[in-house]
Short mmCIF file of C-alpha atoms and ligand atoms in Angstrom, two decimals:
data_model
loop_
_atom_site.label_atom_id
_atom_site.label_comp_id
_atom_site.label_asym_id
_atom_site.label_seq_id
_atom_site.Cartn_x
_atom_site.Cartn_y
_atom_site.Cartn_z
CA MET A 1 -0.57 23.79 -11.17
CA ILE A 2 3.11 24.42 -10.43
CA VAL A 3 5.17 21.16 -9.59
CA ARG A 4 8.27 22.10 -7.66
CA ASP A 5 11.42 20.18 -8.49
CA TRP A 6 11.53 18.30 -5.22
CA CYS A 7 8.44 16.43 -6.14
CA MET A 8 9.02 12.73 -5.53
CA TYR A 9 6.74 11.36 -8.21
CA CYS A 10 4.86 9.20 -5.64
CA GLY A 11 1.46 9.70 -6.95
CA GLU A 12 -0.34 10.33 -3.74
CA CYS A 13 -1.86 13.48 -5.10
CA ALA A 14 -3.25 11.50 -8.15
CA GLY A 15 -4.94 9.11 -5.68
CA VAL A 16 -6.90 11.66 -3.85
CA CYS A 17 -7.76 14.13 -6.67
CA PRO A 18 -11.68 13.76 -6.50
CA ARG A 19 -11.95 14.55 -10.25
CA ASN A 20 -9.06 12.09 -11.14
CA LEU A 21 -7.22 14.92 -12.95
CA ILE A 22 -3.52 14.08 -12.13
CA LEU A 23 -1.60 11.41 -14.34
CA LEU A 24 1.87 10.44 -13.17
CA LYS A 25 4.16 9.43 -15.88
CA GLU A 26 7.38 8.06 -14.45
CA THR A 27 8.97 11.17 -13.71
CA GLU A 28 6.34 13.79 -14.76
CA LEU A 29 3.09 14.90 -13.27
CA VAL A 30 0.48 15.89 -15.75
CA PHE A 31 -2.49 18.11 -14.69
CA ASP A 32 -5.71 18.40 -16.62
CA ASP A 33 -6.03 22.01 -15.47
CA SER A 34 -9.05 22.72 -17.62
CA LYS A 35 -11.27 20.62 -15.40
CA CYS A 36 -9.50 21.58 -11.94
CA ARG A 37 -11.97 22.83 -9.25
CA GLU A 38 -9.22 24.36 -7.24
CA CYS A 39 -10.22 22.29 -4.11
CA ASN A 40 -6.53 22.23 -3.07
CA ILE A 41 -6.75 18.56 -1.98
CA CYS A 42 -3.69 17.67 -3.96
CA ILE A 43 -1.71 20.60 -2.57
CA GLU A 44 -2.66 19.71 1.00
CA ILE A 45 -2.06 16.06 0.97
CA CYS A 46 1.48 16.23 -0.48
CA PRO A 47 3.95 14.83 1.94
CA VAL A 48 6.71 17.16 0.84
CA ASN A 49 4.73 20.15 -0.03
CA ALA A 50 5.70 20.12 -3.79
CA LEU A 51 2.76 21.68 -5.37
CA GLU A 52 1.71 25.25 -5.64
CA LYS A 53 -1.28 26.88 -7.43
CA MET B 1 -8.83 10.78 -19.74
CA HIS B 2 -8.86 11.50 -23.60
CA TRP B 3 -9.23 8.45 -25.74
CA ARG B 4 -6.57 8.29 -28.43
CA ASN B 5 -6.73 5.69 -31.22
CA SER B 6 -3.47 4.25 -32.46
CA ASP B 7 -2.68 2.27 -35.57
CA ILE B 8 -0.95 -0.45 -33.60
CA MET B 9 -3.23 -3.09 -31.79
CA ILE B 10 -1.81 -5.94 -29.63
CA GLU B 11 -4.45 -8.60 -28.59
CA THR B 12 -4.53 -10.64 -25.27
CA ASP B 13 -6.69 -12.53 -22.92
CA VAL B 14 -5.64 -10.76 -19.76
CA LEU B 15 -3.86 -7.41 -19.32
CA VAL B 16 -2.55 -6.50 -15.90
CA ILE B 17 -1.75 -2.83 -15.46
CA GLY B 18 0.86 -2.37 -12.63
CA ALA B 19 3.76 -4.60 -11.68
CA GLY B 20 3.75 -4.14 -7.97
CA PRO B 21 3.41 -7.28 -5.89
CA SER B 22 -0.38 -7.52 -6.41
CA GLY B 23 -0.21 -7.15 -10.22
CA SER B 24 2.68 -9.49 -10.71
CA ILE B 25 1.11 -12.25 -8.69
CA ALA B 26 -2.20 -11.73 -10.54
CA ALA B 27 -0.24 -12.00 -13.91
CA LYS B 28 1.48 -15.14 -12.67
CA TYR B 29 -1.77 -17.06 -11.70
CA ALA B 30 -3.48 -15.94 -14.79
CA ALA B 31 -0.68 -17.37 -16.92
CA LEU B 32 -0.42 -20.60 -14.81
CA GLY B 33 -4.15 -20.95 -15.47
CA GLY B 34 -3.56 -21.13 -19.15
CA ALA B 35 -4.38 -17.43 -20.18
CA ASN B 36 -2.33 -15.28 -22.49
CA VAL B 37 -1.12 -12.51 -20.17
CA ILE B 38 0.56 -9.03 -20.68
CA LEU B 39 1.92 -7.26 -17.54
CA ILE B 40 2.73 -3.59 -17.99
CA ASP B 41 4.25 -1.01 -15.69
CA LYS B 42 5.25 2.69 -16.44
CA LYS B 43 8.45 2.30 -14.46
CA SER B 44 11.63 1.70 -15.95
CA GLU B 45 12.73 -0.44 -12.92
CA ILE B 46 10.19 -2.65 -11.34
CA GLY B 47 10.12 -2.01 -7.52
CA SER B 48 11.99 1.37 -7.63
CA PRO B 49 11.61 3.82 -5.95
CA LYS B 50 10.27 1.95 -3.03
CA ARG B 51 7.07 3.33 -1.24
CA CYS B 52 7.07 0.99 1.73
CA ALA B 53 8.54 0.06 5.16
CA GLU B 54 9.08 -3.45 3.86
CA GLY B 55 7.55 -5.59 6.73
CA VAL B 56 5.69 -8.70 5.91
CA SER B 57 4.40 -11.65 7.94
CA LYS B 58 5.93 -15.10 7.63
CA GLU B 59 2.51 -16.60 7.63
CA GLY B 60 1.53 -14.52 4.73
CA LEU B 61 4.39 -15.47 2.52
CA LYS B 62 3.93 -19.12 3.37
CA PHE B 63 0.07 -18.90 2.46
CA LEU B 64 1.21 -17.69 -0.91
CA GLY B 65 3.67 -20.54 -1.39
CA ILE B 66 6.66 -17.95 -1.60
CA GLU B 67 10.01 -19.36 -0.25
CA PRO B 68 11.75 -16.53 1.35
CA GLN B 69 15.10 -15.68 -0.42
CA PRO B 70 17.96 -14.14 1.45
CA ILE B 71 18.45 -11.69 -1.48
CA TRP B 72 15.01 -10.06 -0.83
CA ALA B 73 14.09 -11.25 2.66
CA VAL B 74 16.93 -9.35 4.42
CA LYS B 75 16.03 -9.41 8.16
CA GLU B 76 14.15 -11.61 10.37
CA ILE B 77 11.84 -10.15 12.97
CA GLU B 78 11.34 -11.57 16.49
CA GLY B 79 8.91 -9.16 18.16
CA ILE B 80 7.65 -5.68 18.59
CA ARG B 81 8.30 -2.61 20.82
CA LEU B 82 5.42 -0.14 21.34
CA VAL B 83 6.40 3.49 22.42
CA ALA B 84 4.02 5.93 24.13
CA PRO B 85 4.64 9.66 23.91
CA ASP B 86 6.42 9.85 27.22
CA GLY B 87 8.76 7.17 26.37
CA THR B 88 6.98 4.22 28.24
CA ASP B 89 7.49 1.20 26.19
CA VAL B 90 5.84 -2.13 25.89
CA TRP B 91 7.74 -5.07 24.58
CA LEU B 92 6.31 -8.09 23.04
CA ASN B 93 9.09 -10.33 22.16
CA ASP B 94 10.49 -13.33 24.01
CA GLU B 95 8.51 -16.55 24.81
CA ILE B 96 5.18 -15.58 23.40
CA LYS B 97 3.63 -16.96 20.25
CA LEU B 98 4.54 -14.98 17.13
CA PRO B 99 1.74 -15.43 14.46
CA GLU B 100 2.88 -11.98 13.11
CA ALA B 101 6.57 -12.68 13.11
CA GLY B 102 8.03 -11.65 9.81
CA TYR B 103 10.64 -10.32 7.56
CA ILE B 104 11.85 -7.06 6.38
CA LEU B 105 12.15 -7.18 2.66
CA GLU B 106 14.35 -5.39 0.08
CA ARG B 107 11.24 -4.24 -2.06
CA LYS B 108 13.28 -3.27 -4.94
CA VAL B 109 14.53 -6.82 -5.16
CA PHE B 110 11.34 -8.39 -3.94
CA ASP B 111 9.14 -6.75 -6.52
CA LYS B 112 11.42 -7.60 -9.35
CA HIS B 113 11.54 -11.18 -8.45
CA MET B 114 7.66 -11.34 -8.22
CA ALA B 115 7.54 -9.86 -11.74
CA MET B 116 10.05 -12.65 -12.91
CA ASP B 117 7.93 -15.27 -11.38
CA ALA B 118 5.14 -13.98 -13.65
CA GLY B 119 7.48 -13.80 -16.61
CA ARG B 120 8.60 -17.43 -15.97
CA ALA B 121 4.94 -18.53 -15.76
CA GLY B 122 4.47 -17.17 -19.26
CA ALA B 123 3.39 -13.60 -18.94
CA GLU B 124 4.79 -11.05 -21.23
CA ILE B 125 6.26 -8.09 -19.50
CA LYS B 126 6.37 -4.58 -20.69
CA ILE B 127 8.12 -1.96 -18.68
CA LYS B 128 8.26 1.68 -19.19
CA THR B 129 4.87 1.29 -20.55
CA LEU B 130 2.10 3.72 -19.36
CA ALA B 131 -1.49 3.10 -19.65
CA LYS B 132 -3.05 6.45 -20.62
CA SER B 133 -6.72 5.74 -21.18
CA LEU B 134 -9.09 3.00 -21.85
CA LYS B 135 -12.53 2.20 -23.39
CA LYS B 136 -14.87 -0.56 -23.37
CA GLU B 137 -16.05 -2.02 -26.80
CA GLY B 138 -18.16 -5.04 -26.99
CA ASP B 139 -16.82 -7.92 -24.78
CA HIS B 140 -13.35 -6.37 -24.33
CA TYR B 141 -11.36 -3.29 -23.19
CA ILE B 142 -9.01 -1.39 -25.31
CA VAL B 143 -6.29 0.23 -23.50
CA SER B 144 -4.12 3.07 -25.10
CA CYS B 145 -0.58 2.87 -24.01
CA GLU B 146 2.66 4.72 -24.53
CA SER B 147 6.24 3.35 -24.30
CA MET B 148 9.54 5.07 -25.26
CA GLY B 149 7.71 7.63 -27.35
CA LYS B 150 5.53 5.02 -29.21
CA GLU B 151 1.75 4.73 -28.90
CA PHE B 152 -0.09 1.53 -29.14
CA ASP B 153 -3.33 -0.06 -28.06
CA ILE B 154 -3.86 -3.24 -26.19
CA LYS B 155 -7.22 -5.10 -26.73
CA THR B 156 -7.97 -7.38 -23.88
CA LYS B 157 -10.67 -9.59 -22.80
CA ILE B 158 -9.97 -9.06 -19.10
CA LEU B 159 -8.37 -6.09 -17.49
CA ILE B 160 -6.79 -6.24 -14.17
CA GLY B 161 -6.09 -2.91 -12.51
CA ALA B 162 -3.27 -3.29 -10.23
CA ASP B 163 -2.03 0.46 -10.43
CA GLY B 164 -1.51 1.06 -6.69
CA PRO B 165 -2.87 4.18 -4.82
CA GLU B 166 -3.13 6.29 -8.08
CA SER B 167 -6.14 3.89 -8.92
CA HIS B 168 -6.88 5.47 -12.19
CA ILE B 169 -7.88 2.26 -13.98
CA GLY B 170 -10.92 1.44 -11.82
CA ARG B 171 -12.10 5.09 -11.92
CA TRP B 172 -11.71 5.15 -15.72
CA ALA B 173 -13.84 2.00 -15.88
CA GLY B 174 -16.57 3.42 -13.56
CA LEU B 175 -15.55 1.60 -10.34
CA LYS B 176 -15.27 3.50 -7.13
CA THR B 177 -11.55 3.67 -6.62
CA GLY B 178 -9.51 6.59 -5.53
CA THR B 179 -9.15 7.51 -1.93
CA LYS B 180 -10.60 10.37 0.34
CA PRO B 181 -7.85 12.47 1.91
CA LYS B 182 -9.16 11.40 5.44
CA ASP B 183 -8.49 7.82 4.44
CA MET B 184 -4.95 8.38 2.88
CA GLU B 185 -2.00 7.84 5.08
CA SER B 186 0.52 10.23 3.98
CA GLY B 187 3.99 8.44 4.35
CA VAL B 188 7.46 9.67 4.48
CA GLN B 189 10.51 7.59 5.27
CA PHE B 190 14.22 7.68 5.54
CA GLU B 191 16.45 4.65 5.09
CA MET B 192 19.18 5.32 7.61
CA CYS B 193 22.37 3.65 9.00
CA ASN B 194 23.95 4.27 12.34
CA VAL B 195 20.47 3.80 14.02
CA LYS B 196 20.91 2.71 17.59
CA MET B 197 17.83 0.46 18.52
CA LYS B 198 17.64 -1.25 21.76
CA ASN B 199 17.01 -4.66 19.97
CA HIS B 200 17.58 -4.73 16.17
CA SER B 201 15.37 -7.63 15.75
CA VAL B 202 12.11 -6.00 16.72
CA LEU B 203 9.83 -3.68 14.94
CA GLU B 204 9.39 -0.30 16.88
CA PHE B 205 6.09 1.79 16.77
CA TYR B 206 5.76 5.27 18.27
CA PHE B 207 2.21 6.58 18.89
CA GLY B 208 0.68 10.00 19.61
CA SER B 209 1.30 13.49 18.44
CA VAL B 210 4.54 12.44 16.80
CA ALA B 211 2.28 11.18 13.95
CA PRO B 212 -1.53 12.40 14.03
CA GLY B 213 -3.75 9.70 12.67
CA GLY B 214 -0.91 7.33 12.18
CA TYR B 215 2.29 6.20 13.81
CA VAL B 216 6.13 6.34 13.43
CA TRP B 217 7.89 3.20 12.64
CA ILE B 218 11.43 1.99 12.92
CA PHE B 219 11.92 -1.33 10.93
CA PRO B 220 15.34 -2.63 11.18
CA LYS B 221 17.00 -3.98 7.84
CA GLY B 222 20.45 -4.84 9.59
CA GLU B 223 22.39 -4.16 12.80
CA ASP B 224 22.37 -0.40 12.46
CA ILE B 225 20.14 0.00 9.29
CA ALA B 226 16.68 0.80 9.44
CA ASN B 227 13.56 2.13 7.62
CA VAL B 228 12.50 5.17 9.90
CA GLY B 229 9.22 6.60 8.70
CA LEU B 230 5.76 7.82 9.58
CA GLY B 231 2.22 8.04 8.13
CA ILE B 232 -0.11 10.83 9.09
CA ILE B 233 -3.61 11.79 7.99
CA GLN B 234 -2.90 15.01 6.28
CA THR B 235 -6.35 16.60 7.18
CA GLU B 236 -5.50 16.38 10.89
CA THR B 237 -2.67 18.85 10.65
CA ASP B 238 -1.09 21.74 8.80
CA LYS B 239 2.46 20.37 9.11
CA THR B 240 3.70 18.05 6.18
CA ALA B 241 4.58 14.53 6.88
CA TYR B 242 8.11 15.30 5.97
CA GLU B 243 8.30 18.03 8.75
CA TYR B 244 7.08 15.44 11.31
CA LEU B 245 9.56 13.00 10.30
CA VAL B 246 12.45 15.45 10.48
CA ASP B 247 11.34 16.56 13.89
CA PHE B 248 10.97 12.86 15.09
CA VAL B 249 14.42 11.83 13.77
CA GLU B 250 16.11 14.74 15.55
CA SER B 251 14.51 13.92 18.91
CA CYS B 252 14.49 10.16 19.07
CA PRO B 253 17.46 8.67 20.82
CA ALA B 254 17.71 5.93 18.33
CA THR B 255 17.92 8.13 15.35
CA LYS B 256 19.34 11.44 16.42
CA ASP B 257 22.91 10.32 15.23
CA ALA B 258 21.69 8.24 12.33
CA LYS B 259 22.62 9.09 8.76
CA ILE B 260 19.98 9.24 5.90
CA VAL B 261 20.78 7.28 2.85
CA GLU B 262 17.29 7.31 1.14
CA LEU B 263 14.12 9.35 1.15
CA ASN B 264 10.81 7.42 0.23
CA VAL B 265 7.37 9.10 -0.04
CA GLY B 266 4.05 7.74 -0.78
CA GLY B 267 0.39 7.39 0.04
CA ASP B 268 -1.30 4.35 1.68
CA PRO B 269 -5.03 4.02 1.25
CA VAL B 270 -6.44 2.77 4.57
CA GLY B 271 -10.00 3.44 4.17
CA GLY B 272 -10.99 -0.19 3.49
CA LEU B 273 -12.10 -2.33 0.62
CA VAL B 274 -13.54 -0.54 -2.32
CA LYS B 275 -17.17 -1.56 -2.80
CA ASP B 276 -17.15 -3.34 -6.00
CA LEU B 277 -14.01 -5.05 -7.13
CA SER B 278 -15.05 -6.24 -10.54
CA SER B 279 -17.31 -5.31 -13.26
CA ASP B 280 -17.79 -6.77 -16.86
CA ASN B 281 -14.27 -7.56 -18.18
CA ILE B 282 -12.37 -5.78 -15.22
CA LEU B 283 -11.05 -6.70 -11.74
CA ILE B 284 -9.09 -4.43 -9.42
CA VAL B 285 -6.43 -5.57 -6.95
CA GLY B 286 -4.10 -4.44 -4.33
CA ASP B 287 -3.80 -0.76 -3.07
CA ALA B 288 -6.02 0.28 -6.12
CA ALA B 289 -8.83 -1.89 -4.45
CA GLY B 290 -8.24 -0.72 -0.87
CA GLN B 291 -6.79 -4.14 0.22
CA VAL B 292 -4.61 -2.52 3.01
CA HIS B 293 -4.94 -3.33 6.74
CA PRO B 294 -6.56 -0.08 8.03
CA LEU B 295 -4.60 -0.22 11.29
CA THR B 296 -1.07 -1.11 10.19
CA GLY B 297 -1.20 0.07 6.66
CA GLY B 298 0.23 -3.13 5.56
CA GLY B 299 -0.80 -4.10 2.04
CA ILE B 300 1.73 -6.44 0.55
CA ILE B 301 0.31 -9.74 1.79
CA ASN B 302 -3.39 -8.79 1.43
CA GLY B 303 -2.80 -7.38 -2.12
CA MET B 304 -0.96 -10.43 -3.12
CA THR B 305 -3.49 -12.85 -1.75
CA CYS B 306 -6.23 -10.94 -3.58
CA GLY B 307 -3.91 -10.73 -6.73
CA MET B 308 -3.63 -14.60 -6.61
CA PHE B 309 -7.41 -14.86 -6.40
CA ALA B 310 -7.77 -12.35 -9.30
CA GLY B 311 -5.36 -14.26 -11.47
CA GLU B 312 -7.14 -17.50 -10.87
CA VAL B 313 -10.59 -16.15 -11.49
CA ALA B 314 -9.31 -14.46 -14.78
CA ALA B 315 -7.81 -17.69 -16.02
CA LYS B 316 -11.09 -19.57 -15.24
CA SER B 317 -13.26 -16.89 -17.00
CA ILE B 318 -11.07 -17.01 -20.03
CA LYS B 319 -11.40 -20.90 -20.05
CA ASN B 320 -15.10 -20.52 -19.91
CA GLY B 321 -15.22 -17.77 -22.55
CA ASP B 322 -17.29 -15.72 -20.07
CA TYR B 323 -15.98 -12.35 -18.78
CA SER B 324 -19.14 -11.05 -17.35
CA GLN B 325 -19.46 -9.55 -13.86
CA LYS B 326 -21.42 -12.51 -12.94
CA GLN B 327 -18.57 -14.76 -13.64
CA LEU B 328 -15.86 -12.46 -12.27
CA SER B 329 -17.80 -11.75 -8.99
CA GLU B 330 -16.26 -15.03 -7.69
CA TYR B 331 -13.31 -12.71 -7.10
CA ASP B 332 -15.24 -10.26 -5.02
CA LYS B 333 -16.67 -12.97 -2.97
CA ARG B 334 -13.27 -14.51 -2.19
CA CYS B 335 -11.64 -11.24 -1.31
CA LYS B 336 -14.58 -10.07 1.00
CA TYR B 337 -14.60 -13.55 2.62
CA LEU B 338 -10.89 -13.00 3.47
CA LEU B 339 -10.82 -9.27 4.36
CA GLU B 340 -14.21 -7.66 4.98
CA ASP B 341 -15.07 -8.40 8.55
CA LYS B 342 -11.35 -8.08 9.71
CA MET B 343 -11.17 -4.52 7.91
CA ASN B 344 -14.41 -3.30 9.33
CA LYS B 345 -13.09 -4.08 12.88
CA TYR B 346 -9.74 -2.59 12.35
CA LEU B 347 -11.34 0.64 10.79
CA LYS B 348 -13.12 1.11 14.17
CA VAL B 349 -9.72 0.38 15.94
CA ARG B 350 -8.04 3.01 13.87
CA ASP B 351 -10.71 5.62 14.64
CA TYR B 352 -10.37 4.86 18.36
CA LEU B 353 -6.71 5.09 18.38
CA ALA B 354 -6.72 8.44 16.37
CA SER B 355 -9.08 9.78 19.20
CA LEU B 356 -6.61 9.04 22.10
CA SER B 357 -4.59 12.04 23.62
CA ASP B 358 -0.89 11.70 24.37
CA ASP B 359 -1.97 11.34 28.12
CA GLU B 360 -4.37 8.60 27.40
CA LEU B 361 -1.75 6.60 25.45
CA ASN B 362 0.84 7.14 28.26
CA SER B 363 -1.53 5.69 30.84
CA ILE B 364 -2.44 2.75 28.49
CA ALA B 365 1.26 2.03 28.06
CA ALA B 366 1.87 2.32 31.90
CA THR B 367 -1.01 -0.24 32.53
CA PHE B 368 0.32 -2.58 29.79
CA GLN B 369 3.44 -2.98 31.88
CA ASP B 370 1.72 -5.52 34.10
CA VAL B 371 -0.25 -7.42 31.19
CA GLU B 372 0.84 -10.86 30.04
CA PHE B 373 0.47 -11.08 26.38
CA GLU B 374 -0.28 -14.62 24.88
CA GLU B 375 0.89 -13.77 21.49
CA ILE B 376 2.06 -10.85 19.30
CA SER B 377 -0.71 -9.78 17.08
CA ALA B 378 -2.97 -6.83 16.62
CA VAL B 379 -5.94 -8.84 17.68
CA GLU B 380 -4.19 -9.78 20.98
CA LEU B 381 -3.27 -6.16 21.66
CA VAL B 382 -6.79 -4.83 21.13
CA LYS B 383 -8.26 -7.66 23.40
CA LYS B 384 -6.03 -6.76 26.11
CA LEU B 385 -6.75 -3.08 25.60
CA VAL B 386 -10.43 -3.71 26.00
CA LYS B 387 -9.63 -5.36 29.28
CA ILE B 388 -7.76 -2.42 30.76
CA SER B 389 -9.50 0.73 29.24
CA PRO B 390 -13.16 1.50 29.87
CA LYS B 391 -13.11 3.82 26.77
CA ALA B 392 -11.91 1.02 24.63
CA LEU B 393 -14.37 -1.44 26.08
CA LEU B 394 -17.11 1.06 25.15
CA LYS B 395 -15.95 1.53 21.63
CA LEU B 396 -14.46 -1.74 20.72
CA GLY B 397 -15.82 -4.23 23.35
CA LYS B 398 -18.31 -5.92 21.06
CA LEU B 399 -15.99 -6.37 18.24
CA PHE B 400 -13.10 -8.20 20.03
C1 FAD C 501 5.33 4.72 3.50
C2 FAD C 501 4.69 3.34 3.27
C3 FAD C 501 5.06 2.40 4.09
C4 FAD C 501 4.47 0.97 3.81
N1 FAD C 501 4.86 0.06 4.62
C5 FAD C 501 4.41 -1.16 4.46
C6 FAD C 501 4.85 -2.38 5.04
O1 FAD C 501 5.73 -2.23 5.99
N2 FAD C 501 4.20 -3.49 4.82
C7 FAD C 501 3.39 -3.72 4.00
O2 FAD C 501 2.80 -4.79 3.79
N3 FAD C 501 2.87 -2.73 3.27
C8 FAD C 501 3.35 -1.38 3.45
N4 FAD C 501 2.91 -0.29 2.70
C9 FAD C 501 1.90 -0.57 1.70
C10 FAD C 501 2.47 -1.22 0.56
O3 FAD C 501 3.56 -0.59 0.01
C11 FAD C 501 1.38 -1.49 -0.62
O4 FAD C 501 0.28 -2.03 -0.10
C12 FAD C 501 1.76 -2.25 -1.81
O5 FAD C 501 2.90 -1.76 -2.48
C13 FAD C 501 0.71 -2.31 -2.86
O6 FAD C 501 1.17 -3.17 -3.84
P1 FAD C 501 0.24 -3.05 -5.36
O7 FAD C 501 0.82 -3.99 -6.23
O8 FAD C 501 -1.10 -2.96 -5.12
O9 FAD C 501 0.60 -1.57 -5.76
P2 FAD C 501 2.18 -0.79 -6.10
O10 FAD C 501 3.20 -1.53 -5.28
O11 FAD C 501 1.94 0.66 -5.72
O12 FAD C 501 2.33 -0.99 -7.65
C14 FAD C 501 1.44 -0.28 -8.63
C15 FAD C 501 2.29 -0.26 -9.84
O13 FAD C 501 1.48 0.15 -10.81
C16 FAD C 501 2.29 1.04 -11.79
N5 FAD C 501 1.23 1.83 -12.46
C17 FAD C 501 0.45 2.82 -11.87
N6 FAD C 501 -0.26 3.46 -12.80
C18 FAD C 501 0.13 2.90 -13.96
C19 FAD C 501 -0.32 3.19 -15.38
N7 FAD C 501 -1.24 4.05 -15.61
N8 FAD C 501 0.36 2.43 -16.40
C20 FAD C 501 1.48 1.58 -15.98
N9 FAD C 501 1.71 1.19 -14.82
C21 FAD C 501 1.23 1.87 -13.85
C22 FAD C 501 3.20 1.65 -10.71
O14 FAD C 501 4.28 2.17 -11.38
C23 FAD C 501 3.52 0.62 -9.77
O15 FAD C 501 4.68 -0.15 -10.06
C24 FAD C 501 3.44 0.89 2.92
C25 FAD C 501 2.99 1.97 1.98
C26 FAD C 501 3.67 3.28 2.16
C27 FAD C 501 3.32 4.34 1.41
S1 SF4 C 502 2.01 13.85 -3.65
FE1 SF4 C 502 3.66 15.47 -3.84
S2 SF4 C 502 5.48 14.34 -4.14
FE2 SF4 C 502 3.83 13.00 -4.58
S3 SF4 C 502 3.68 13.01 -6.74
FE3 SF4 C 502 2.16 14.49 -5.87
S4 SF4 C 502 3.28 16.42 -5.87
FE4 SF4 C 502 4.80 14.83 -6.13
S1 SF4 C 503 -6.99 21.22 -6.86
FE1 SF4 C 503 -8.47 19.65 -6.60
S2 SF4 C 503 -9.52 19.24 -8.60
FE2 SF4 C 503 -7.68 20.34 -9.06
S3 SF4 C 503 -6.20 18.81 -9.44
FE3 SF4 C 503 -5.96 19.21 -7.29
S4 SF4 C 503 -7.18 17.68 -6.27
FE4 SF4 C 503 -7.75 17.82 -8.49
#
């Protein structure tokens, strides 16, 4: 997953990932890509469109 | 979650993860009840950045025994103004009862003060400390943490998950936290100055296609300062919440000349209470437990009230030396008694509101012009709505 530099580190994507794969450090988003099902839920929910596959 | 063992192990009675308002008050009451408490948060500054429109009810603070301080209760609110898509507005302010009158907070200051209250009650506070994983071992949890490049474990008899909308803690422990996209209000907000409100002591709400599945708010923080934001249900539209807000701000007379000084972003879980709020050795509170008003999205007072319950129940369990689900289920009972019926009702109101077209909203606002409101509250509004709208009567009549 590509996190664009305007990510606000709000954690909303982490709250909706059905597989719980997104961990927000204070200013870093860590994805467990190996288990990602590419459902795109995190990409679609982001209020500022900061995620890209 | 990959478990990592570390050489350093800290032991405690109660570990609270997340120093938002819900976690801080849980830590405070657990400490006041005599437990050893550690409160951790990954942030370097508690309360910042804010993810909130900062409105709370006076009644709620009073119930929690929190005396409003001018340093964090920055504006008193005396009423509300509801605005339909065609601009027809409904004012609920003068000379009616105000059970939901309130304050606008400065959350960055408020959250910090709530954490200080926990600290003064005896809780140890660790900021810039991230909980990375956890495991259950015998009659306790071990949580693996990271702070300023150091890794260590915290062994705790009771774990309180107060980690907000991310809600990892509950999920890692096997509880059903985490939010479905259709139940997550996607929020964006500008703090602005030069806002020209008709009355800067009322909260403004705008409904309809300006914010599908949610609403736009203008919450005043001073004479020309306000939080201007919106929440939408992202599954209802392809436009981002940010794009909706930019469009709104450009077209609304109150904000078109206003200046942005802050951008806030965040999710608000409005799907209702998580089914189980506790399990052996663990409780979940606040946004992480779905303790948010499904209609308004307000979660501060609910989360704090349940946080207080969680702290009290945790302290009692420590005293009794029993951290089983059976003992902790007193917390579930108290939260559900307080919130469950109310939330189930408002979940229905939320669905109903989301089903209304702009035309329907306009005609409701027009009919509301002649309605006398006895008090300013969501209940009163829905009661009156049921009286004037056959569709509302059909869907909500039995509930209100
Ligand atoms: C745009 C928007 C507007 C809102 N407006 C209002 C409003 O006007 N009135 C109202 O009452 N409510 C409002 N809400 C809801 C309100 O903000 C929340 O209900 C409230 O903040 C919940 O408090 P909490 O303590 O449960 O969680 P939070 O305040 O989210 O705190 C959780 C804390 O946990 C920490 N954390 C998370 N994971 C970890 C980890 N792994 N390790 C360590 N720390 C961690 C976070 O850093 C954070 O500090 C709004 C929400 C949004 C998004
Ligand atoms: S939802 Fe968007 S802005 Fe928020 S943390 Fe995720 S990617 Fe960043
Ligand atoms: S695409 Fe789906 S599974 Fe993958 S990280 Fe995003 S939400 Fe999670």
